[in-house]
Tab-separated table of C-alpha atoms in Angstrom:
chain	number	residue	atom	x	y	z
A	174	MET	CA	0.550	0.307	-0.107
A	175	GLU	CA	2.112	2.917	-1.422
A	176	LEU	CA	1.360	6.811	-0.971
A	177	THR	CA	-0.944	8.292	-3.783
A	178	THR	CA	0.456	11.860	-4.725
A	179	ASP	CA	-1.945	13.477	-3.144
A	180	GLU	CA	-0.823	11.755	0.157
A	181	GLN	CA	2.470	12.485	-0.057
A	182	GLN	CA	1.541	16.479	-0.876
A	183	GLN	CA	-1.131	15.982	2.937
A	184	TYR	CA	2.231	14.261	4.471
A	185	SER	CA	4.670	15.644	2.667
A	186	ARG	CA	5.940	17.930	6.241
A	187	HIS	CA	6.538	14.386	7.530
A	188	LEU	CA	8.351	12.385	4.896
A	189	SER	CA	10.505	15.365	4.753
A	190	LEU	CA	11.519	14.455	8.410
A	191	GLU	CA	14.336	12.047	8.404
A	192	ALA	CA	13.162	9.891	11.417
A	193	VAL	CA	9.627	9.396	10.239
A	194	GLY	CA	9.838	9.404	6.311
A	195	MET	CA	8.102	7.207	3.814
A	196	GLN	CA	8.395	4.332	5.827
A	197	GLY	CA	6.717	5.835	8.866
A	198	GLN	CA	4.052	7.476	6.966
A	199	LEU	CA	3.134	4.179	5.441
A	200	LYS	CA	3.707	2.874	9.140
A	201	LEU	CA	0.711	5.681	10.278
A	202	LYS	CA	-1.290	4.825	6.506
A	203	HIS	CA	-1.925	1.130	7.915
A	204	ALA	CA	-2.184	1.674	12.087
A	205	LYS	CA	-5.572	1.661	13.691
A	206	VAL	CA	-6.717	3.142	16.735
A	207	VAL	CA	-9.679	3.504	18.238
A	208	VAL	CA	-10.363	6.441	20.534
A	209	VAL	CA	-12.727	5.891	23.128
A	210	GLY	CA	-14.893	9.418	24.019
A	211	ALA	CA	-15.665	12.306	21.663
A	212	GLY	CA	-15.060	15.090	23.905
A	213	GLY	CA	-13.035	17.849	25.568
A	214	LEU	CA	-10.102	15.140	25.618
A	215	SER	CA	-11.137	12.994	22.389
A	216	CYS	CA	-11.237	16.222	20.392
A	217	PRO	CA	-7.064	17.279	20.258
A	218	VAL	CA	-6.393	13.784	19.734
A	219	LEU	CA	-8.778	13.100	17.089
A	220	GLN	CA	-7.796	16.057	14.982
A	221	TYR	CA	-4.049	15.183	15.162
A	222	LEU	CA	-4.530	11.731	14.960
A	223	ALA	CA	-6.692	12.245	11.452
A	224	ALA	CA	-3.499	14.744	10.134
A	225	ALA	CA	-1.295	12.789	11.212
A	226	GLY	CA	-2.664	10.081	8.088
A	227	VAL	CA	-3.558	7.601	10.795
A	228	GLY	CA	-4.944	5.131	8.641
A	229	THR	CA	-7.672	3.992	10.436
A	230	ILE	CA	-9.828	5.617	13.187
A	231	GLY	CA	-12.262	4.247	15.276
A	232	ILE	CA	-14.478	6.878	17.653
A	233	VAL	CA	-16.758	5.584	20.126
A	234	ASP	CA	-19.701	7.924	21.843
A	235	GLU	CA	-23.714	7.771	22.286
A	236	ASP	CA	-23.246	11.849	23.686
A	237	PHE	CA	-25.092	13.859	21.538
A	238	VAL	CA	-23.462	18.018	21.189
A	239	GLU	CA	-24.584	19.900	24.055
A	240	GLN	CA	-23.736	23.941	24.111
A	241	SER	CA	-21.808	23.655	27.480
A	242	ASN	CA	-19.136	21.516	24.962
A	243	LEU	CA	-18.175	24.113	23.098
A	244	GLN	CA	-16.103	26.192	25.665
A	245	ARG	CA	-13.404	23.252	25.195
A	246	GLN	CA	-15.104	20.934	22.875
A	247	ILE	CA	-13.210	22.590	19.776
A	248	LEU	CA	-14.863	19.547	16.788
A	249	TYR	CA	-18.584	21.162	17.522
A	250	THR	CA	-20.175	24.742	16.594
A	251	HIS	CA	-23.773	26.065	17.387
A	252	LYS	CA	-24.727	24.354	14.280
A	253	ASP	CA	-24.275	20.837	15.676
A	254	ILE	CA	-26.097	21.104	19.000
A	255	GLY	CA	-28.273	18.647	19.180
A	256	LYS	CA	-26.420	16.177	17.053
A	257	SER	CA	-24.547	12.814	17.069
A	258	LYS	CA	-21.016	13.125	18.455
A	259	VAL	CA	-19.728	10.872	16.561
A	260	THR	CA	-21.327	11.917	13.263
A	261	VAL	CA	-20.007	15.567	13.938
A	262	ALA	CA	-16.550	14.502	14.335
A	263	VAL	CA	-16.696	12.136	10.832
A	264	ASN	CA	-17.572	14.515	9.051
A	265	ARG	CA	-15.593	17.234	10.099
A	266	LEU	CA	-12.123	14.550	10.460
A	267	HIS	CA	-13.071	14.071	6.635
A	268	ALA	CA	-13.141	17.115	5.283
A	269	LEU	CA	-9.181	17.398	6.812
A	270	ASN	CA	-8.345	14.403	5.916
A	271	PRO	CA	-10.653	12.555	2.846
A	272	PHE	CA	-7.286	9.813	2.560
A	273	ILE	CA	-8.086	7.666	5.792
A	274	GLN	CA	-11.234	5.650	7.317
A	275	PHE	CA	-13.611	6.779	9.926
A	276	ASN	CA	-15.778	4.148	12.299
A	277	ALA	CA	-18.210	5.539	13.512
A	278	HIS	CA	-19.542	3.683	16.779
A	279	GLN	CA	-22.363	5.839	18.014
A	280	THR	CA	-23.225	3.271	21.267
A	281	ARG	CA	-21.328	3.716	24.966
A	282	ILE	CA	-18.730	1.528	25.350
A	283	THR	CA	-19.589	-1.672	28.297
A	284	LYS	CA	-19.129	-4.899	29.827
A	285	ASN	CA	-20.973	-6.310	26.786
A	286	ASN	CA	-19.502	-4.361	23.296
A	287	ALA	CA	-16.335	-4.110	24.775
A	288	LEU	CA	-13.894	-6.719	23.821
A	289	GLN	CA	-15.831	-6.564	19.938
A	290	VAL	CA	-15.288	-2.942	19.347
A	291	LEU	CA	-12.063	-2.640	20.329
A	292	LYS	CA	-10.131	-5.954	19.117
A	293	PRO	CA	-9.871	-4.611	15.624
A	294	TYR	CA	-7.331	-1.495	16.422
A	295	ASP	CA	-3.851	-1.915	17.491
A	296	ILE	CA	-4.046	0.782	20.414
A	297	ILE	CA	-6.479	2.421	22.171
A	298	VAL	CA	-7.317	5.821	23.439
A	299	ASP	CA	-9.074	6.914	26.849
A	300	GLY	CA	-11.100	9.759	26.711
A	301	SER	CA	-13.596	9.055	28.842
A	302	ASP	CA	-14.931	11.289	32.275
A	303	ASN	CA	-15.078	8.756	34.450
A	304	PHE	CA	-13.505	5.456	37.106
A	305	ALA	CA	-15.876	3.138	35.901
A	306	THR	CA	-15.019	3.334	31.968
A	307	ARG	CA	-11.207	4.196	33.077
A	308	TYR	CA	-11.246	0.486	34.681
A	309	LEU	CA	-13.484	-1.437	31.679
A	310	LEU	CA	-10.742	0.308	29.109
A	311	ASN	CA	-7.743	-0.746	31.309
A	312	ASP	CA	-9.269	-4.509	32.051
A	313	ALA	CA	-10.279	-4.962	27.747
A	314	ALA	CA	-6.755	-3.860	26.583
A	315	VAL	CA	-5.221	-6.094	29.017
A	316	LEU	CA	-7.134	-8.891	27.666
A	317	LEU	CA	-6.332	-8.158	24.505
A	318	GLY	CA	-2.850	-7.441	24.193
A	319	LYS	CA	-3.664	-3.883	23.164
A	320	PRO	CA	-1.943	-0.235	24.522
A	321	ILE	CA	-3.793	2.440	26.388
A	322	VAL	CA	-3.422	5.739	25.758
A	323	PHE	CA	-4.712	7.535	28.656
A	324	GLY	CA	-5.352	11.397	29.911
A	325	SER	CA	-7.600	12.812	32.551
A	326	ILE	CA	-8.468	16.426	33.686
A	327	TYR	CA	-9.641	18.135	36.161
A	328	THR	CA	-9.700	21.999	36.542
A	329	PHE	CA	-6.572	22.907	36.174
A	330	GLU	CA	-4.575	20.377	36.251
A	331	GLY	CA	-3.538	16.516	33.946
A	332	GLN	CA	-2.662	13.773	33.543
A	333	VAL	CA	-1.047	11.699	30.898
A	334	SER	CA	0.598	8.090	30.742
A	335	VAL	CA	0.680	4.848	28.838
A	336	PHE	CA	-1.060	1.314	29.671
A	337	ASN	CA	0.200	-1.695	28.985
A	338	PHE	CA	2.383	-1.238	26.707
A	339	GLU	CA	3.839	-4.426	25.751
A	340	ASN	CA	2.900	-5.694	28.457
A	341	GLY	CA	3.907	-2.933	30.583
A	342	PRO	CA	2.301	-1.606	33.696
A	343	THR	CA	-1.004	-0.847	34.437
A	344	TYR	CA	-4.273	1.707	35.322
A	345	ARG	CA	-4.661	-0.641	37.656
A	346	CYS	CA	-0.893	-0.746	38.513
A	347	LEU	CA	-0.761	2.484	39.535
A	348	TYR	CA	-4.591	3.049	40.647
A	349	PRO	CA	-5.660	-0.030	42.141
A	350	THR	CA	-8.693	0.655	43.941
A	351	PRO	CA	-11.176	3.135	42.589
A	352	PRO	CA	-11.698	6.368	44.712
A	353	PRO	CA	-14.237	6.836	47.645
A	354	PRO	CA	-17.426	7.845	45.803
A	355	ASN	CA	-18.045	11.461	47.674
A	356	GLN	CA	-14.193	11.811	46.704
A	357	VAL	CA	-14.905	11.414	42.694
A	358	PRO	CA	-14.072	14.976	41.277
A	359	ASN	CA	-16.707	15.652	38.572
A	360	CYS	CA	-16.223	18.273	35.687
A	361	SER	CA	-19.840	18.962	35.338
A	362	GLU	CA	-19.668	20.378	39.588
A	363	ASN	CA	-16.617	21.882	39.850
A	364	GLY	CA	-15.284	23.313	36.123
A	365	VAL	CA	-12.264	22.619	34.116
A	366	LEU	CA	-10.229	25.444	32.031
A	367	GLY	CA	-11.050	24.556	28.255
A	368	VAL	CA	-8.113	24.820	26.889
A	369	LEU	CA	-6.607	22.020	29.748
A	370	PRO	CA	-8.213	18.990	27.383
A	371	GLY	CA	-6.865	21.116	24.595
A	372	ILE	CA	-2.987	20.402	26.137
A	373	ILE	CA	-3.638	16.899	27.348
A	374	GLY	CA	-5.491	15.457	24.558
A	375	SER	CA	-2.159	17.225	22.295
A	376	LEU	CA	-0.080	15.107	24.768
A	377	GLN	CA	-1.996	11.707	23.501
A	378	ALA	CA	-1.594	12.151	20.579
A	379	ASN	CA	1.879	12.618	20.830
A	380	GLU	CA	2.250	9.027	22.670
A	381	VAL	CA	0.058	7.773	19.682
A	382	LEU	CA	2.461	8.606	17.154
A	383	LYS	CA	5.556	7.950	18.867
A	384	ILE	CA	4.220	4.384	19.622
A	385	ILE	CA	3.214	3.752	15.468
A	386	LEU	CA	6.170	5.042	14.514
A	387	GLY	CA	8.650	4.020	16.949
A	388	LEU	CA	10.239	6.566	18.328
A	389	GLY	CA	11.321	8.346	21.441
A	390	SER	CA	10.624	6.877	24.854
A	391	ILE	CA	6.912	5.747	25.516
A	392	LEU	CA	5.321	6.913	29.071
A	393	SER	CA	4.775	3.056	29.722
A	394	GLY	CA	5.396	3.160	33.636
A	395	GLN	CA	5.290	6.373	34.084
A	396	LEU	CA	2.741	9.622	34.716
A	397	LEU	CA	3.134	13.104	33.478
A	398	THR	CA	1.398	15.854	35.388
A	399	PHE	CA	0.458	19.143	34.122
A	400	ASP	CA	-0.503	22.026	35.818
A	401	ALA	CA	-2.079	25.283	33.492
A	402	LEU	CA	-1.509	27.421	36.201
A	403	SER	CA	1.765	27.068	37.175
A	404	MET	CA	3.353	25.482	33.597
A	405	LYS	CA	4.656	22.917	35.985
A	406	GLN	CA	5.415	19.753	34.140
A	407	SER	CA	6.516	16.613	36.531
A	408	ILE	CA	6.791	12.804	35.511
A	409	PHE	CA	6.610	9.933	37.862
A	410	SER	CA	7.761	6.632	38.049
A	411	PHE	CA	6.242	3.492	38.523
A	412	GLU	CA	6.091	-0.452	38.304
A	413	LYS	CA	4.198	-3.285	37.656
A	414	ASN	CA	2.389	-5.250	39.785
A	415	THR	CA	2.434	-8.717	39.088
A	416	ALA	CA	-0.357	-9.420	41.611
A	417	ASN	CA	-2.481	-8.485	39.147
A	418	THR	CA	-4.393	-10.727	37.607
A	419	ILE	CA	-6.821	-9.764	34.835
A	420	LYS	CA	-8.817	-12.777	33.382
A	421	ALA	CA	-12.764	-11.602	32.940
A	422	LEU	CA	-14.311	-8.168	33.221
A	423	GLU	CA	-15.929	-7.434	36.155
A	424	GLU	CA	-19.081	-8.081	36.004
A	425	ASP	CA	-20.776	-4.113	36.600
A	426	TYR	CA	-17.984	-1.572	36.300
A	427	GLN	CA	-20.523	0.880	37.342
A	428	VAL	CA	-21.038	-0.322	40.484
A	429	SER	CA	-17.403	-1.202	41.808
A	430	CYS	CA	-16.591	2.296	40.584
A	431	GLY	CA	-19.555	4.131	43.599
A	432	VAL	CA	-21.784	4.567	40.637
A	433	TYR	CA	-25.668	4.290	41.530
A	434	THR	CA	-27.060	4.027	38.479
A	435	HIS	CA	-30.803	3.169	39.779
A	436	THR	CA	-31.747	5.854	41.939
A	437	LYS	CA	-35.209	7.476	41.222
A	438	GLU	CA	-34.748	10.662	40.191
A	439	ILE	CA	-37.364	13.107	38.848
A	440	SER	CA	-37.391	16.948	37.642
A	441	PHE	CA	-37.440	20.166	38.710
A	442	GLN	CA	-41.104	20.660	36.978
A	443	GLU	CA	-42.555	17.002	38.428
A	444	TYR	CA	-41.170	18.357	41.603
A	445	LYS	CA	-43.081	21.424	41.211
A	446	GLU	CA	-46.036	19.034	40.826
A	447	ARG	CA	-46.493	17.803	44.053
A	448	ALA	CA	-43.639	19.468	45.672
A	449	SER	CA	-45.946	19.531	49.401
A	450	SER	CA	-44.689	15.921	49.185
A	451	TYR	CA	-40.708	16.157	49.798
A	452	ASN	CA	-38.518	17.768	51.792
A	453	LEU	CA	-35.757	18.869	50.529
A	454	LEU	CA	-31.992	18.125	50.756
A	455	ASP	CA	-29.217	21.033	49.640
A	456	VAL	CA	-25.593	18.876	49.737
A	457	ARG	CA	-23.965	21.540	47.887
A	458	THR	CA	-21.101	23.545	49.568
A	459	GLN	CA	-21.979	26.709	51.970
A	460	PHE	CA	-19.824	28.342	48.796
A	461	GLU	CA	-22.335	27.310	46.175
A	462	ARG	CA	-24.904	27.851	48.408
A	463	ASP	CA	-24.488	31.651	49.305
A	464	GLU	CA	-23.971	32.062	45.378
A	465	LEU	CA	-27.753	30.527	45.179
A	466	HIS	CA	-30.139	28.501	46.739
A	467	ILE	CA	-33.931	27.679	47.579
A	468	GLU	CA	-35.925	26.792	50.489
A	469	SER	CA	-34.082	23.696	52.078
A	470	ILE	CA	-32.667	22.019	54.527
A	471	HIS	CA	-28.541	22.481	54.390
A	472	ILE	CA	-25.907	19.211	54.564
A	473	PRO	CA	-22.614	19.737	52.791
A	474	LEU	CA	-22.552	16.060	51.432
A	475	ASP	CA	-18.218	16.069	54.122
A	476	GLU	CA	-20.982	15.943	56.595
A	477	LEU	CA	-23.472	14.236	55.860
A	478	PRO	CA	-21.685	11.374	58.156
A	479	GLU	CA	-22.507	12.546	60.960
A	480	ARG	CA	-25.140	15.136	60.834
A	481	TYR	CA	-28.254	12.950	58.434
A	482	THR	CA	-29.995	12.858	61.767
A	483	GLU	CA	-31.060	16.655	61.283
A	484	ILE	CA	-33.176	15.865	58.558
A	485	ALA	CA	-37.054	15.425	59.193
A	486	ASP	CA	-38.485	12.291	57.902
A	487	ASN	CA	-41.990	13.157	58.255
A	488	LYS	CA	-42.189	13.313	53.859
A	489	ASP	CA	-40.138	11.382	51.156
A	490	LEU	CA	-36.720	13.356	50.729
A	491	LEU	CA	-35.509	14.775	47.243
A	492	VAL	CA	-31.935	15.484	47.044
A	493	PHE	CA	-30.260	18.071	45.146
A	494	CYS	CA	-26.716	18.989	43.899
A	495	LYS	CA	-25.190	21.340	41.858
A	496	SER	CA	-25.899	18.853	38.581
A	497	GLY	CA	-27.260	16.088	39.969
A	498	ALA	CA	-23.924	14.117	40.929
A	499	ARG	CA	-22.874	14.440	44.429
A	500	SER	CA	-26.290	14.001	45.279
A	501	LYS	CA	-26.285	10.397	44.192
A	502	ILE	CA	-23.851	9.532	46.192
A	503	ALA	CA	-25.296	11.068	49.098
A	504	ILE	CA	-28.686	9.144	48.700
A	505	LYS	CA	-26.119	5.645	49.007
A	506	ILE	CA	-25.091	7.509	52.097
A	507	LEU	CA	-28.744	7.824	53.395
A	508	GLN	CA	-29.525	4.763	52.611
A	509	ASN	CA	-26.269	3.210	54.043
A	510	ASP	CA	-27.581	4.959	57.256
A	511	GLY	CA	-30.940	3.975	56.479
A	512	PHE	CA	-33.397	6.607	56.228
A	513	LYS	CA	-36.628	5.722	56.099
A	514	LYS	CA	-37.784	7.619	54.419
A	515	LYS	CA	-37.940	7.327	49.991
A	516	LEU	CA	-34.607	9.284	48.939
A	517	VAL	CA	-34.807	10.829	45.437
A	518	ASN	CA	-32.668	12.219	43.002
A	519	LEU	CA	-33.643	15.999	41.270
A	520	LYS	CA	-32.088	15.210	37.765
A	521	GLY	CA	-29.713	17.486	36.155
A	522	GLY	CA	-29.518	19.426	39.610
A	523	LEU	CA	-29.442	22.661	40.427
A	524	LEU	CA	-28.982	24.025	36.794
A	525	SER	CA	-32.013	21.547	35.449
A	526	ALA	CA	-34.388	23.886	38.564
A	527	VAL	CA	-33.171	27.660	37.630
A	528	SER	CA	-33.712	26.563	33.649
A	529	TYR	CA	-36.906	25.424	34.476
A	530	LEU	CA	-37.294	28.905	36.160
A	531	GLN	CA	-35.988	30.764	34.069
A	532	LYS	CA	-38.389	29.888	31.175
C-alpha cells in the first residue's frame, strides 16, 4: 500500500522528517486506532491523528452535542447542538483528511461490547471522563493485549500515561481501586479550564504517534502531570504489579466504581407538581449555597455521615446538588445509614431547576 500523489502532498512535512519519511508514513497509514469518547480530550486527539494520516480511526461515543461542550470540545459548533458527536466528528475529520477511514461507533462502551468494539484496533485511546470506563478499558486492553493511551483532566490539572504497553504496567498498577464515591471529582460540578483538554489531548496524540512510529521514549510506567496555572510538568515512575491478574471483565464496573445507576430521579417540574410531598436536602458546599439557593435543608456532602440525623423523616426526601452527581452519592450514604423515607434525586440538579424557573 503506497502513498498516492495527493497523500504525499498532504504529508510532505512528515516525509521531510528523516525519522518519519515514507516508511514511517506508511506505518501511520496501516495503523488502526480507536478513541473512546468524543469529548474534550478526544477532540484534539482525533484532529491530530487524522491530520497525521493514521489510516483507520474508530470513534466510540453515544452522546449528543450540548452548548456547554463548546467551551472545550473544539470539533463542534453551535450548528451542531443536538447532533450526534460521533457523526459530527467523522464529517469534520473527513473534511480535514479524506484519505483515511473513519469508523463511527454510536454507542456507550460497556462490558458487553468492549472486547468486540476494541479488538480490530492496534491502540486504544482513553478519552473518557469517569472511573468506571477507565477500569473497563484497562481490563479490556489487558485481555486483548493492546496498549492504552490514557489522559485525564480536572479543573487546571491533567495527567497522561500509557498502560499495558508491551505488557508493561497498567492503570490498576497505578490506581488499584477506585476512590471513595464522595471523593470522585466531577467536571460538571467543579469545571475545567477550556484549553486544558487541548493540551492533554495533544500529549495523548503524541504518545500514539510515537508508538506507531517507534520513536522516542513511551510513557509506559510513567505518569506525566501538568499544571496549567504554574506550567509545571512532572513525570512520576511506577512499577508493574504482578499480583494484578485480569482474567475476565467485571460484572458491573458502575457498581465497583461507586456509580449508582438505579437511583430514582424526578425533574424539577415533577417536584413542583407535588412539592408538598417532599422535604428538600441541599448537599452543596456553603460557598455554592451562598451564591444561589432555594428553600431547603442544607448539609454539605462531606458532613452528611455525621449530620444525617438532622433531617426530618416526616416526608420523602428530594436530594439535590449542582448537577445531580453528588446528590446520588448522598442518597447512597443515607440508604446505608438506614434513612426510613423514600430518597429521590433531582435530575440535573439545581442547574435544571434554574433553567426551569427562567422559562
